[in-house]
Amino acid sequence: TNTGQRAGADIVQCYAEAPSSSVERPRRWLVGFQRVALEPGASAPVAIRVPLQELAVWDEARDQFVVEATRYDLVVAPHAAAPGQSVSVDLGERSIA
């Protein structure tokens, strides 16, 4: 929602966290974003696709990228340090071709 008096645009950002990961990762990393432009007082839904590749890590033993079986928190926030709004998803292990 644009609560201002002028038309404007913003980049809605989606970050992932994997707090129980057994792999060393950043605390939070960018997995998708969408630009949205709104007139004053206007609102719009925003859809951000998060490809599984964005959650994968390189597995040297398998010589391929793998999505670790763990809980991922997807956080929509204006920047990486902001608390944002989150949803959790539990994924099983899968290989990425």
Coordinates of C-alpha atoms in Angstrom, one line a residue:
T1 CA 0.0 0.0 0.0
N2 CA 1.3 3.4 -0.9
T3 CA 0.4 5.6 2.1
G4 CA 2.1 8.7 0.7
Q5 CA 0.8 11.7 -1.3
R6 CA 2.7 10.9 -4.5
A7 CA 3.0 7.9 -6.9
G8 CA 6.0 5.8 -6.0
A9 CA 7.7 2.5 -6.5
D10 CA 9.4 0.0 -4.2
I11 CA 11.2 -3.3 -4.4
V12 CA 9.5 -6.0 -2.3
Q13 CA 12.3 -8.4 -1.2
C14 CA 12.1 -12.1 -0.1
Y15 CA 14.8 -13.6 2.0
A16 CA 15.4 -17.1 3.2
E17 CA 16.7 -18.4 6.5
A18 CA 17.5 -21.9 7.5
P19 CA 18.0 -21.8 11.3
S20 CA 18.4 -25.6 11.7
S21 CA 20.7 -26.1 8.7
S22 CA 23.6 -28.4 9.1
V23 CA 25.4 -26.4 6.3
E24 CA 27.2 -23.2 6.9
R25 CA 25.1 -20.4 5.4
P26 CA 24.4 -16.7 5.8
R27 CA 21.8 -16.0 8.5
R28 CA 19.5 -14.6 5.8
W29 CA 20.0 -14.5 2.0
L30 CA 18.0 -12.9 -0.9
V31 CA 15.9 -15.4 -2.9
G32 CA 13.6 -13.2 -4.9
F33 CA 12.2 -9.7 -5.4
Q34 CA 9.5 -7.8 -7.3
R35 CA 9.3 -4.1 -8.2
V36 CA 5.8 -2.6 -7.6
A37 CA 4.7 0.9 -8.6
L38 CA 1.6 2.4 -7.0
E39 CA -0.4 5.6 -7.1
P40 CA -1.2 7.4 -3.8
G41 CA -3.5 5.3 -1.6
A42 CA -3.3 2.3 -4.0
S43 CA -2.6 -1.3 -2.9
A44 CA -1.5 -4.3 -5.0
P45 CA -0.8 -7.9 -4.3
V46 CA 2.8 -9.0 -5.0
A47 CA 3.8 -12.5 -6.0
I48 CA 7.5 -13.6 -5.7
R49 CA 8.6 -17.0 -7.0
V50 CA 11.3 -18.7 -5.0
P51 CA 13.1 -21.2 -7.2
L52 CA 14.4 -24.3 -5.4
Q53 CA 17.9 -23.4 -6.7
E54 CA 17.9 -20.4 -4.4
L55 CA 17.7 -22.7 -1.4
A56 CA 20.3 -25.3 -2.7
V57 CA 23.9 -25.8 -1.6
W58 CA 26.7 -27.6 -3.4
D59 CA 27.2 -31.2 -2.2
E60 CA 30.8 -32.2 -3.1
A61 CA 30.2 -35.9 -2.4
R62 CA 27.3 -35.9 -5.0
D63 CA 28.9 -33.4 -7.3
Q64 CA 25.6 -31.5 -7.6
F65 CA 23.4 -28.9 -5.9
V66 CA 21.0 -30.3 -3.2
V67 CA 18.2 -28.7 -1.2
E68 CA 18.8 -29.7 2.4
A69 CA 15.9 -31.4 4.3
T70 CA 15.1 -28.7 6.9
R71 CA 12.8 -25.8 7.7
Y72 CA 13.2 -22.7 5.7
D73 CA 11.7 -19.4 6.8
L74 CA 10.8 -17.1 3.9
V75 CA 10.8 -13.5 5.0
V76 CA 9.4 -10.5 3.1
A77 CA 11.2 -7.4 4.3
P78 CA 12.5 -4.0 3.0
H79 CA 16.1 -5.1 3.7
A80 CA 18.0 -8.1 5.1
A81 CA 18.2 -6.7 8.6
A82 CA 14.5 -5.8 8.9
P83 CA 12.2 -8.2 10.8
G84 CA 9.7 -8.4 8.0
Q85 CA 6.8 -10.9 7.8
S86 CA 7.6 -14.6 7.5
V87 CA 6.2 -18.0 6.7
S88 CA 7.9 -21.3 7.3
V89 CA 8.1 -24.3 5.0
D90 CA 9.5 -27.7 5.6
L91 CA 11.2 -29.3 2.6
G92 CA 12.5 -32.8 2.1
E93 CA 16.0 -33.3 0.5
R94 CA 16.1 -33.1 -3.2
S95 CA 18.7 -32.8 -5.9
I96 CA 18.7 -29.9 -8.4
A97 CA 19.6 -30.8 -11.9

